[in-house]
Coordinates of C-alpha atoms in Angstrom, one line a residue:
M161 CA -26.6 5.0 8.3
V162 CA -25.9 2.0 5.5
R163 CA -28.9 1.3 3.2
A164 CA -29.9 -0.1 0.2
V165 CA -31.1 1.7 -2.6
G166 CA -31.9 0.2 -6.7
G167 CA -35.5 -1.9 -7.7
G168 CA -35.8 -5.5 -9.2
D169 CA -33.1 -7.4 -8.6
S170 CA -30.5 -4.9 -8.3
E171 CA -29.5 -3.2 -5.2
F172 CA -26.3 -1.3 -4.3
R173 CA -25.5 -1.0 -0.4
T174 CA -23.2 2.4 0.3
D175 CA -22.7 5.2 3.2
R176 CA -26.0 7.0 2.1
T177 CA -24.9 10.2 4.8
R178 CA -22.3 10.9 1.8
S179 CA -24.0 13.3 -0.7
S180 CA -22.8 13.5 -4.2
A181 CA -21.3 16.5 -3.9
D182 CA -19.1 15.5 -0.2
D183 CA -17.9 12.7 -2.6
A184 CA -16.7 14.9 -4.9
A185 CA -15.0 17.4 -2.4
L186 CA -13.6 14.6 -1.1
W187 CA -12.0 13.2 -3.7
R188 CA -10.7 16.2 -5.0
R189 CA -8.8 16.6 -2.1
F190 CA -7.6 13.3 -2.1
R191 CA -6.6 12.5 -5.4
G192 CA -5.3 16.0 -6.5
I193 CA -4.3 16.5 -10.2
A194 CA -4.0 12.3 -10.8
G195 CA -7.9 12.7 -9.7
E196 CA -8.9 15.6 -12.5
D197 CA -10.9 14.6 -15.8
A198 CA -8.5 13.9 -18.5
R199 CA -9.3 15.8 -21.8
I200 CA -8.8 15.9 -25.3
G201 CA -8.7 18.1 -28.0
A202 CA -9.9 17.4 -31.5
L203 CA -6.8 17.1 -32.9
Q204 CA -5.3 14.4 -30.1
R205 CA -8.4 12.5 -31.0
L206 CA -7.2 11.6 -34.5
K207 CA -4.2 10.7 -33.3
L208 CA -5.9 8.0 -31.7
T209 CA -7.6 6.6 -34.8
G210 CA -5.7 4.1 -37.4
T211 CA -4.9 0.4 -38.1
A212 CA -4.8 -1.7 -35.4
P213 CA -3.0 -5.3 -35.6
E214 CA -5.2 -8.4 -36.4
A215 CA -3.9 -10.5 -32.9
F216 CA -1.4 -10.7 -30.1
S217 CA 1.6 -11.7 -31.6
C218 CA 2.5 -13.5 -28.0
H219 CA 1.1 -12.6 -25.1
L220 CA 1.8 -11.1 -21.7
P221 CA 2.3 -14.4 -19.0
D222 CA -0.2 -13.7 -15.8
L223 CA 2.2 -14.5 -12.6
V224 CA 0.0 -13.5 -9.8
P225 CA -2.5 -16.0 -8.5
P226 CA -6.2 -15.2 -9.2
D227 CA -8.3 -13.8 -6.2
T228 CA -10.4 -16.8 -6.4
W229 CA -12.9 -15.5 -3.5
R230 CA -13.4 -12.3 -5.3
G231 CA -13.9 -14.1 -8.8
E232 CA -16.7 -16.1 -7.3
A233 CA -18.2 -12.9 -5.7
L234 CA -18.0 -11.5 -9.3
M235 CA -20.3 -14.9 -10.6
R236 CA -22.5 -14.2 -7.9
D237 CA -22.8 -10.4 -9.1
V238 CA -22.1 -9.3 -6.2
W239 CA -18.8 -6.7 -6.8
R240 CA -17.0 -5.0 -3.1
I241 CA -14.5 -2.7 -2.9
G242 CA -13.6 -1.7 0.5
M243 CA -16.9 -1.3 2.6
E244 CA -19.0 -0.6 -0.3
R245 CA -20.8 -3.0 -2.3
L246 CA -22.9 -3.3 -5.3
T247 CA -25.2 -6.6 -6.0
L248 CA -26.9 -6.9 -9.6
E249 CA -28.6 -8.6 -11.9
P250 CA -26.9 -11.9 -13.4
A251 CA -24.5 -10.5 -15.8
Q252 CA -25.6 -6.9 -15.6
P253 CA -22.3 -4.5 -16.1
P254 CA -21.7 -2.6 -12.8
W255 CA -21.1 0.6 -14.9
S256 CA -25.1 0.1 -15.4
V257 CA -26.0 1.7 -12.5
P258 CA -25.0 4.5 -10.6
M259 CA -21.5 3.7 -8.9
P260 CA -21.8 4.5 -4.9
S261 CA -18.4 6.9 -4.8
R262 CA -16.2 8.2 -7.3
H263 CA -13.6 6.2 -5.8
F264 CA -15.4 2.8 -6.6
A265 CA -15.9 3.8 -9.9
D266 CA -12.3 4.3 -10.3
R267 CA -11.2 1.0 -9.2
L268 CA -13.8 -0.3 -11.3
H269 CA -12.0 0.8 -14.1
R270 CA -8.9 -0.4 -13.7
F271 CA -10.1 -4.0 -14.0
D272 CA -7.9 -5.3 -11.7
W273 CA -10.6 -8.3 -10.8
L274 CA -10.6 -9.3 -14.2
P275 CA -8.0 -11.7 -14.3
D276 CA -9.9 -13.4 -11.1
L277 CA -13.4 -13.6 -13.0
V278 CA -11.6 -14.9 -15.7
S279 CA -10.0 -17.8 -13.4
Q280 CA -13.8 -19.1 -13.1
G281 CA -13.4 -21.3 -16.1
A282 CA -15.3 -21.0 -19.3
A283 CA -18.3 -19.0 -17.6
G284 CA -16.0 -16.5 -16.2
I285 CA -14.2 -15.7 -19.4
K286 CA -17.7 -14.9 -21.4
R287 CA -18.6 -12.9 -18.6
A288 CA -15.2 -10.9 -18.6
N289 CA -16.1 -10.8 -22.1
V290 CA -19.5 -9.6 -22.1
Y291 CA -18.3 -6.7 -19.5
I292 CA -15.0 -5.8 -22.0
D293 CA -17.7 -5.3 -24.6
S294 CA -20.1 -3.2 -22.6
W295 CA -17.4 -0.9 -21.0
I296 CA -16.1 -0.3 -24.8
E297 CA -19.3 0.5 -25.9
T298 CA -20.2 3.0 -23.1
F299 CA -16.5 4.4 -22.4
G300 CA -14.4 2.9 -25.4
A301 CA -14.5 6.3 -28.0
F302 CA -13.3 8.5 -24.8
N303 CA -14.4 9.4 -21.2
G304 CA -13.2 12.2 -18.7
F305 CA -12.7 10.3 -15.8
A306 CA -12.4 6.5 -17.1
W307 CA -9.4 7.7 -19.4
R308 CA -7.0 9.0 -16.6
A309 CA -3.4 8.3 -17.4
E310 CA -3.3 5.9 -14.1
P311 CA -6.1 3.8 -14.4
T312 CA -5.6 3.1 -18.1
A313 CA -2.2 2.3 -17.5
S314 CA -3.4 -0.2 -15.3
R315 CA -6.9 -1.3 -17.2
I316 CA -4.7 -1.9 -20.3
W317 CA -2.0 -4.1 -18.3
N318 CA -5.0 -6.2 -16.9
W319 CA -6.3 -6.4 -20.0
M320 CA -3.3 -7.9 -21.6
R321 CA -2.2 -10.0 -18.7
C322 CA -5.9 -11.9 -20.0
S323 CA -5.1 -11.4 -23.7
E324 CA -5.4 -15.1 -24.7
H325 CA -8.7 -15.2 -23.4
I326 CA -10.3 -11.9 -24.7
F327 CA -7.8 -11.2 -27.7
S328 CA -8.7 -14.5 -29.8
G329 CA -8.6 -15.3 -32.9
D330 CA -12.7 -14.7 -33.0
S331 CA -12.8 -11.7 -30.8
P332 CA -14.6 -8.6 -31.9
A333 CA -12.3 -6.3 -33.7
A334 CA -13.4 -3.4 -32.0
R335 CA -11.4 -4.6 -28.6
M336 CA -8.4 -4.6 -30.4
E337 CA -9.3 -0.8 -31.8
C338 CA -10.2 0.0 -28.2
L339 CA -6.8 -1.6 -27.0
I340 CA -4.6 0.4 -29.7
R341 CA -6.6 3.7 -29.4
Q342 CA -5.6 3.4 -25.3
L343 CA -2.0 2.3 -25.8
R344 CA -1.6 5.6 -28.0
F345 CA -3.6 8.2 -25.5
L346 CA -0.9 6.8 -22.8
S347 CA 1.7 6.9 -25.0
E348 CA 1.3 10.7 -25.1
S349 CA 0.3 11.1 -21.5
L350 CA 3.5 9.4 -20.6
D351 CA 5.7 12.3 -22.0
H352 CA 3.5 15.3 -19.7
T353 CA 2.9 13.2 -16.4
T354 CA 4.9 13.4 -13.2
D355 CA 2.3 11.2 -11.1
P356 CA 5.5 8.2 -9.7
K357 CA 2.8 5.5 -10.1
T358 CA 1.3 6.6 -13.7
R359 CA 4.9 6.9 -15.2
W360 CA 5.8 3.0 -13.7
I361 CA 3.0 1.1 -14.8
G362 CA 2.8 2.9 -17.9
S363 CA 6.5 2.6 -18.8
C364 CA 5.7 -1.2 -18.6
V365 CA 2.7 -1.1 -20.5
M366 CA 4.9 0.5 -23.2
V367 CA 7.0 -2.9 -23.1
A368 CA 4.4 -5.1 -23.2
R369 CA 2.6 -3.4 -26.0
S370 CA 6.2 -3.0 -28.0
V371 CA 6.9 -7.0 -27.7
C372 CA 3.4 -8.4 -28.1
L373 CA 1.7 -6.1 -30.7
D374 CA 4.2 -3.9 -32.1
G375 CA 6.3 -6.8 -33.5
A376 CA 9.4 -4.7 -31.3
H377 CA 8.9 -1.7 -32.9
H378 CA 10.2 1.3 -30.5
L379 CA 11.7 -1.7 -27.7
D380 CA 14.7 -0.2 -27.1
D381 CA 13.3 3.4 -26.7
A382 CA 10.4 1.6 -24.0
L383 CA 13.4 -0.4 -22.1
A384 CA 15.5 2.7 -21.7
R385 CA 12.4 4.0 -20.2
L386 CA 11.4 1.6 -17.8
D387 CA 15.6 1.6 -17.0
G388 CA 14.8 5.5 -16.4
E389 CA 11.8 4.7 -14.0
C390 CA 14.0 2.1 -12.1
T391 CA 16.5 4.4 -11.6
A392 CA 14.5 7.1 -10.3
Q393 CA 11.7 4.8 -8.3
I394 CA 14.2 1.2 -7.0
L395 CA 16.3 2.3 -3.7
P396 CA 20.5 0.5 -3.9
D397 CA 19.2 -1.6 -1.5
G398 CA 15.9 -2.8 -4.0
G399 CA 13.5 -0.9 -1.9
H400 CA 10.4 1.3 -3.9
V401 CA 11.4 4.7 -2.9
S402 CA 7.7 5.3 -1.4
R403 CA 8.9 3.3 1.3
S404 CA 5.8 0.1 0.9
P405 CA 6.0 -3.4 0.5
S406 CA 3.5 -3.7 -1.4
R407 CA 4.4 -1.2 -4.4
L408 CA 7.5 -3.2 -4.1
L409 CA 5.5 -6.5 -5.0
S410 CA 3.6 -4.8 -7.8
A411 CA 6.7 -3.2 -9.0
L412 CA 8.7 -6.9 -8.5
L413 CA 6.1 -8.6 -10.3
N414 CA 6.3 -6.4 -13.5
L415 CA 9.7 -6.7 -14.0
L416 CA 9.0 -10.6 -13.8
T417 CA 6.3 -10.5 -16.3
L418 CA 8.4 -8.3 -19.0
R419 CA 11.6 -10.4 -18.1
D420 CA 9.4 -13.9 -19.0
V421 CA 7.5 -12.3 -22.0
L422 CA 11.2 -10.7 -23.0
Q423 CA 12.6 -14.2 -23.4
Q424 CA 9.7 -15.8 -24.5
A425 CA 9.8 -13.8 -27.8
G426 CA 13.2 -14.3 -28.0
H427 CA 14.5 -11.1 -27.0
N428 CA 17.9 -10.0 -24.9
V429 CA 16.8 -9.1 -21.5
P430 CA 18.3 -5.8 -20.3
D431 CA 21.5 -6.3 -17.9
Y432 CA 19.5 -3.5 -15.3
F433 CA 16.7 -6.2 -14.8
G434 CA 19.2 -8.6 -13.8
K435 CA 20.7 -5.9 -11.5
W436 CA 17.2 -5.0 -10.0
I437 CA 15.0 -8.6 -9.8
P438 CA 17.6 -9.8 -6.8
R439 CA 17.7 -6.4 -5.2
M440 CA 13.7 -6.4 -5.1
G441 CA 13.5 -10.0 -4.0
A442 CA 15.6 -9.4 -1.3
M443 CA 13.7 -6.5 0.1
L444 CA 10.5 -8.0 -0.6
A445 CA 11.5 -11.0 1.9
F446 CA 12.3 -8.5 4.4
F447 CA 9.3 -7.1 4.2
Q448 CA 7.7 -11.2 4.8
T449 CA 5.7 -11.9 7.6
E450 CA 5.6 -15.7 8.3
D451 CA 1.9 -15.8 7.4
G452 CA 3.2 -15.4 3.9
A453 CA 1.9 -11.8 3.5
L454 CA 3.4 -8.4 4.4
N455 CA 4.1 -6.0 6.5
P456 CA 1.9 -2.5 5.3
F457 CA 4.4 0.4 6.1
N458 CA 3.2 3.5 4.4
D459 CA 0.4 3.2 1.5
G460 CA 0.6 -1.0 1.6
D461 CA -1.2 -3.2 2.2
E462 CA -0.7 -7.0 3.6
G463 CA -1.4 -8.0 -0.1
R464 CA -1.7 -12.3 -0.7
P465 CA 0.9 -14.6 0.8
E466 CA -0.2 -16.0 -3.4
A467 CA 1.4 -12.7 -4.6
V468 CA 4.0 -12.7 -2.6
S469 CA 5.6 -16.7 -3.2
A470 CA 4.1 -16.0 -6.7
A471 CA 7.4 -13.0 -6.8
L472 CA 9.7 -14.9 -4.2
D473 CA 9.3 -17.9 -6.3
R474 CA 10.5 -17.0 -9.6
L475 CA 13.6 -15.8 -8.2
D476 CA 16.9 -16.7 -9.7
A477 CA 18.3 -17.6 -6.5
P478 CA 16.8 -17.4 -2.7
P479 CA 16.6 -13.9 -1.3
R480 CA 20.0 -12.3 0.3
R481 CA 18.4 -12.3 3.8
F482 CA 19.8 -9.4 6.0
T483 CA 18.1 -7.0 9.0
F484 CA 18.7 -3.7 8.1
A485 CA 17.7 -2.0 5.0
P486 CA 19.9 1.4 5.2
K487 CA 18.5 3.5 2.2
S488 CA 14.9 1.9 2.6
G489 CA 15.2 2.9 6.2
F490 CA 14.0 -0.1 8.3
Q491 CA 15.5 -2.4 10.7
K492 CA 14.7 -5.9 12.3
L493 CA 14.5 -7.7 15.1
Q494 CA 14.7 -11.7 14.9
K495 CA 15.0 -14.6 17.8
G496 CA 13.3 -17.5 16.9
P497 CA 9.8 -17.1 15.2
V498 CA 9.5 -13.6 16.7
R499 CA 9.7 -10.3 14.5
L500 CA 10.1 -6.8 14.5
V501 CA 10.1 -4.2 11.7
L502 CA 11.3 -0.7 12.8
D503 CA 10.6 1.9 10.5
C504 CA 13.7 4.3 11.1
G505 CA 13.5 6.4 7.9
E506 CA 11.9 10.0 6.8
A507 CA 9.7 10.5 4.2
P508 CA 10.7 10.1 0.5
P509 CA 11.3 13.4 -1.3
R510 CA 8.6 14.7 -3.8
P511 CA 6.5 13.1 -6.1
F512 CA 7.3 10.3 -3.7
G513 CA 5.7 11.4 -0.5
D514 CA 2.4 11.9 -1.6
F515 CA 1.6 9.1 0.2
A516 CA 4.0 8.2 2.9
H517 CA 2.8 8.3 6.4
A518 CA 4.2 9.7 9.7
G519 CA 5.3 6.8 11.0
A520 CA 8.6 7.3 12.4
L521 CA 9.8 4.8 15.3
G522 CA 6.6 2.9 14.7
F523 CA 6.7 -1.1 14.3
E524 CA 5.3 -4.2 13.4
L525 CA 5.7 -7.4 15.9
S526 CA 4.5 -10.8 15.1
D527 CA 4.9 -14.4 16.7
G528 CA 5.4 -16.6 13.7
P529 CA 1.7 -16.4 11.4
A530 CA 0.3 -14.3 14.4
R531 CA 0.7 -11.1 14.0
L532 CA 0.5 -8.9 17.3
V533 CA 1.5 -5.1 16.9
T534 CA 0.9 -2.9 13.5
S535 CA -0.4 0.2 12.8
C536 CA -3.8 1.1 11.0
G537 CA -2.5 -0.1 7.8
Y538 CA -3.8 1.0 4.7
S539 CA -5.8 -0.4 1.5
A540 CA -6.4 1.5 -2.1
E541 CA -9.5 -0.6 -2.0
V542 CA -10.7 1.5 1.3
N543 CA -12.1 5.4 0.6
V544 CA -9.9 7.3 -0.3
D545 CA -10.6 10.0 3.2
W546 CA -9.9 6.4 4.8
Q547 CA -6.4 6.2 3.4
A548 CA -5.7 10.0 3.9
A549 CA -6.6 9.4 7.9
V550 CA -4.4 6.7 8.4
R551 CA -1.3 8.5 7.2
R552 CA -1.0 10.3 10.6
T553 CA 1.2 9.3 13.4
G554 CA -1.4 8.4 15.7
A555 CA -2.3 5.5 13.1
H556 CA 0.7 4.1 14.0
S557 CA 2.3 2.2 17.3
T558 CA 4.5 5.2 18.2
L559 CA 4.5 8.2 20.4
V560 CA 2.4 11.2 19.3
L561 CA 3.5 14.4 21.4
A562 CA 0.7 17.3 21.9
G563 CA -1.2 15.7 19.4
R564 CA 1.1 16.1 16.2
D565 CA 2.7 14.2 13.3
S566 CA 5.8 12.9 13.5
S567 CA 6.3 14.3 9.6
S568 CA 5.1 17.5 8.1
F569 CA 2.3 17.8 5.7
V570 CA 3.1 20.0 2.9
T571 CA 0.9 20.9 -0.2
N572 CA 2.8 19.6 -3.2
D573 CA 2.2 22.1 -6.3
E574 CA 2.6 19.4 -8.7
S575 CA 0.5 17.2 -7.9
R576 CA -2.3 19.3 -5.3
L577 CA -1.7 16.2 -2.3
L578 CA -0.3 16.9 1.0
A579 CA 3.2 15.3 1.0
A580 CA 4.8 13.8 3.9
I581 CA 8.4 15.6 4.8
G582 CA 10.6 14.0 7.4
P583 CA 10.8 13.8 10.5
E584 CA 14.6 15.6 10.9
G585 CA 17.6 13.4 12.9
I586 CA 16.0 10.4 12.4
S587 CA 18.5 7.2 13.4
A588 CA 18.8 4.1 14.8
K589 CA 21.8 2.4 16.3
R590 CA 22.0 -1.6 16.5
L591 CA 24.0 -3.7 19.2
E592 CA 24.2 -7.6 18.9
E593 CA 26.5 -9.4 21.5
A594 CA 25.7 -13.3 21.8
D595 CA 21.9 -13.7 21.7
E596 CA 20.7 -10.3 22.5
I597 CA 19.8 -7.4 20.2
W598 CA 20.0 -3.8 20.7
L599 CA 18.5 -0.7 19.0
D600 CA 18.5 2.9 20.1
A601 CA 16.4 4.8 18.0
Q602 CA 15.3 8.2 17.5
H603 CA 13.8 11.5 15.6
G604 CA 13.2 15.3 16.2
G605 CA 10.1 15.8 14.6
Y606 CA 9.1 17.7 17.5
K607 CA 12.2 19.5 18.4
A608 CA 10.8 22.1 16.8
A609 CA 7.5 22.7 18.2
C610 CA 8.4 21.4 21.4
G611 CA 11.8 20.9 22.4
L612 CA 11.9 17.8 22.6
L613 CA 13.6 14.3 20.9
H614 CA 11.6 11.5 20.5
R615 CA 14.0 8.0 21.8
R616 CA 12.5 4.3 21.6
R617 CA 15.1 1.7 22.8
L618 CA 14.5 -1.8 22.0
F619 CA 15.3 -5.0 23.6
M620 CA 14.9 -8.9 22.3
A621 CA 16.9 -11.4 23.8
G622 CA 17.0 -15.5 24.1
D623 CA 14.2 -17.1 21.9
G624 CA 12.3 -13.4 21.5
S625 CA 9.9 -14.4 23.9
R626 CA 10.4 -10.6 25.4
L627 CA 10.6 -8.0 24.0
T628 CA 11.4 -4.7 26.3
G629 CA 11.3 -1.0 25.2
E630 CA 11.9 2.5 26.5
D631 CA 10.1 5.6 25.1
S632 CA 11.7 8.5 26.5
L633 CA 11.3 12.6 25.5
V634 CA 14.8 14.1 25.8
R635 CA 15.6 18.3 25.6
P636 CA 18.9 17.7 24.0
I637 CA 21.8 19.8 25.3
S638 CA 22.5 21.9 22.8
Q639 CA 19.3 23.2 23.8
P640 CA 19.0 25.9 26.3
S641 CA 16.0 25.2 28.9
S642 CA 12.5 26.6 28.1
D643 CA 10.8 29.4 29.9
D644 CA 7.3 27.3 29.5
T645 CA 7.5 25.0 31.9
K646 CA 3.9 23.8 31.1
F647 CA 4.0 19.9 30.8
I648 CA 3.2 18.4 27.1
N649 CA 0.3 15.8 26.4
F650 CA 1.5 12.3 25.0
E651 CA 0.4 9.2 24.3
I652 CA 2.1 6.0 22.7
R653 CA 0.0 3.9 20.9
F654 CA 0.6 0.0 20.2
H655 CA -2.3 -1.0 17.4
L656 CA -3.5 -4.7 17.7
H657 CA -4.1 -7.2 15.1
P658 CA -7.5 -7.6 14.3
T659 CA -7.1 -11.3 15.0
V660 CA -5.7 -10.1 18.7
T661 CA -8.1 -10.4 21.6
A662 CA -7.1 -8.0 24.3
M663 CA -8.6 -8.3 27.8
M664 CA -7.6 -6.1 30.9
S665 CA -6.0 -7.3 34.1
R666 CA -4.6 -5.6 37.3
D667 CA -1.1 -5.7 36.0
A668 CA -1.3 -6.5 32.4
I669 CA -3.1 -7.2 29.6
R670 CA -3.2 -10.3 28.1
L671 CA -3.5 -10.8 24.5
I672 CA -4.4 -13.9 23.1
C673 CA -3.8 -14.5 19.5
D674 CA -6.0 -16.6 16.7
N675 CA -3.1 -19.2 16.8
G676 CA -3.7 -19.7 20.7
A677 CA -0.3 -18.2 21.4
V678 CA -0.8 -15.8 24.5
W679 CA 1.5 -12.7 25.3
R680 CA 1.3 -9.9 28.3
F681 CA 1.6 -6.4 27.6
K682 CA 3.0 -5.2 31.1
T683 CA 4.3 -1.5 32.1
S684 CA 4.5 0.3 35.5
H685 CA 2.9 3.6 33.7
E686 CA 0.0 4.3 35.0
G687 CA -3.2 5.6 33.1
T688 CA -2.6 2.3 30.3
R689 CA -6.2 1.8 28.9
L690 CA -7.5 -0.2 26.0
E691 CA -8.8 1.3 23.0
R692 CA -11.3 1.2 19.8
T693 CA -8.5 1.8 16.4
V694 CA -9.3 0.8 12.9
Y695 CA -7.2 -1.8 10.5
L696 CA -7.5 -0.7 6.8
A697 CA -4.7 -3.3 5.5
R698 CA -6.9 -6.1 5.2
G699 CA -9.2 -4.4 2.4
S700 CA -11.9 -3.0 4.4
V701 CA -12.1 -0.6 7.6
E702 CA -12.0 -3.8 11.0
Q703 CA -12.1 -2.3 14.7
P704 CA -9.7 -3.9 16.3
E705 CA -8.1 -2.3 19.9
Q706 CA -5.0 -0.3 20.9
I707 CA -3.0 -0.2 24.0
V708 CA -3.1 3.3 25.1
M709 CA -0.6 4.9 27.3
A710 CA -0.8 8.5 28.2
G711 CA 0.9 11.1 30.1
Y712 CA 2.6 14.6 30.4
A713 CA 5.8 15.3 29.5
D714 CA 8.5 18.1 31.0
P715 CA 9.8 20.1 28.5
N716 CA 13.3 20.1 30.2
S717 CA 13.8 17.1 31.0
D718 CA 16.8 15.0 30.1
G719 CA 14.4 11.8 29.6
N720 CA 16.1 9.4 32.3
E721 CA 13.1 9.1 34.7
P722 CA 9.1 9.9 34.5
P723 CA 7.2 11.2 33.3
N724 CA 9.6 11.7 30.1
C725 CA 10.7 7.8 30.4
I726 CA 8.1 5.1 29.5
R727 CA 9.4 1.2 29.7
W728 CA 6.9 -1.5 28.7
A729 CA 6.9 -5.0 27.8
F730 CA 6.0 -7.7 25.7
L731 CA 6.2 -11.4 27.3
K732 CA 5.0 -14.5 25.7
E733 CA 3.3 -17.1 28.5
A734 CA 4.6 -20.8 28.1
A735 CA 2.1 -23.2 26.3
A736 CA 0.2 -24.9 28.6

C-alpha cells in the first residue's frame, strides 16, 4: 500500500509496507561492504583538516546535457527516485525530513541531480547553493552513510561539474573547505578499496583535483592511477568489463571530460586517452539503438539519448562500425531498420561480476526507433531488491530450464555480494551469405544439473522483416544417457518493451509498436501465452507484457524434434 505521510506542506510517498528494519536488512543484503557506513578515527579526522585553495584554477567542463524534466520537478520541490517520491515545502532541503529508504538517501547524497537543478537558470543556481550549504551544515564534518567512498566520489565529481556556479569568488569559504576535506578522505580511501565503481570514479576525481585545484601537483601519479583503471576495466574491443553499456557511457564521458580539462589547462593528454576513447566510442555506438539510447544489458539502463549523443559527438572521428564484439561477448544482426543484439558472453571475473546478469543468449530486438523484445532491464534509480531480482535468467528473453539460472551466483567474500559466474561453454558462430545472416549460439549452463545444452539459432534475411528462431535442448554426444527419464520443465520468455501493445489471436500474437509498426509472433508450440512482466530500464518499475512458451524437455533428446526443439518467428506486417 502506498500512502502519504507528513504534515503541513511537506509530504513523502513511499511503500509503507516495508519497515525500517526490513529496509536495513535489504540494504545490507544487496549492497554488502560498499553499503556499510564509513568509519573514521581521530588521527584520520585530523588528516582531513588543513588549508584549502581560494578558488578553482579552471573548471571541469560539463559535457552531459541536463535532464531538464528533473530540473523542473526539483524547482517544484518534487524529488522522485525510482518509485519513491518526496514532496517538500518550497526550497526545503530533502534531508530535513525522514528518507523513504536507504536507497533514496544514497541517491540523494550522490548529487547526480545537481547539474539538472543548475540548468534551471538563476533560480536553479541559487537553490543549488542553498542545498549545498545545507548539506555541508548537516553532513560536512562527517557522516558514516553519506561519506561512503563511492557516493563521496560521485558527489565530488558532480560538485566539480557545477563548480563555475557553486564555487564562485563570493561563495562561502566553508564550501571549498568541505570539498577539500572530502577529497582528502577519498584519496586515502582509494588505496584500500577493491570496489571497481569507486576505483574508477575516484581515479577520475583525483585527476580533476590535480588540474583544477592543486596546480597539477601529483598529476602524473593521478594519471598513472587512471591508466591502471583503464587497463583493468576497459576491454580490448572498447567494452566495459562489467558488460554494461551504460557504465561504458559513464566511463567514456569521464575520460572525455578529463581530456577537455587537460587541454584547457595546457597539459599534455596521455597517449592512453587516444587509445581507449576511440575504442569505447565504437563500442558505445554498437549498443546505441535507433531511438538514440542504449540496450539495457547487465546493470545498464536505456540512458538518455542526449547523453549518448554528447559522448559520440565529441569523438575525433566517426566511430568504427562492427557486428561482433568478441571480448565483450555480443553479436549483432541488422537488416535495414531491424536490429538484434545477442548476449553471447560469460559473466566478467570478480569483482566485476557483482552486478552482472544471468542473461545468456538473451537478445534485444528493435525496428528503427521502436523497441520490441528486451529484458526486464535495470536502473540504479530503482530500489535495490528490484535491481537484484532482474539479474535472474527469467528476467531475460531467453530459455529457463527447471527454474534455474544459466549462470551461478556465488558470494564474493571481498564485497559480500552475489557474483555471477559462467555459464560454461558459451559460444556463437556467425554465417553471412548474400543477404542472409545466421547465428548459432549455445551454452552449457544447465549441463551439470540437467545434462542438457541450450542452443539458440537465429536467422534474418532480406530487409529484416522476418526473424526466425529455434531454441533446442540437446544432450551432448559425449554424455551418456540419463537413467532419470523424467521430463524437465522449461520456459522461453520474450519480454516486450513497455511501448508495445500485445494482442492474442488464434494463430499469432500481434505486437503493435507506439510508432505504428506492427509485428506478429508465430509458433507451432502449444501453451504459448501472454503474461505480465516488469521493466526497470526507464527509471521506474513499469509492467509491460511478455510472451511465454512453456513445455517439458526429454533429458535424452538430441534436440532435433519437439518437445526439445521449439521454432518461432517475428514477422513484420506490411504498412497499410
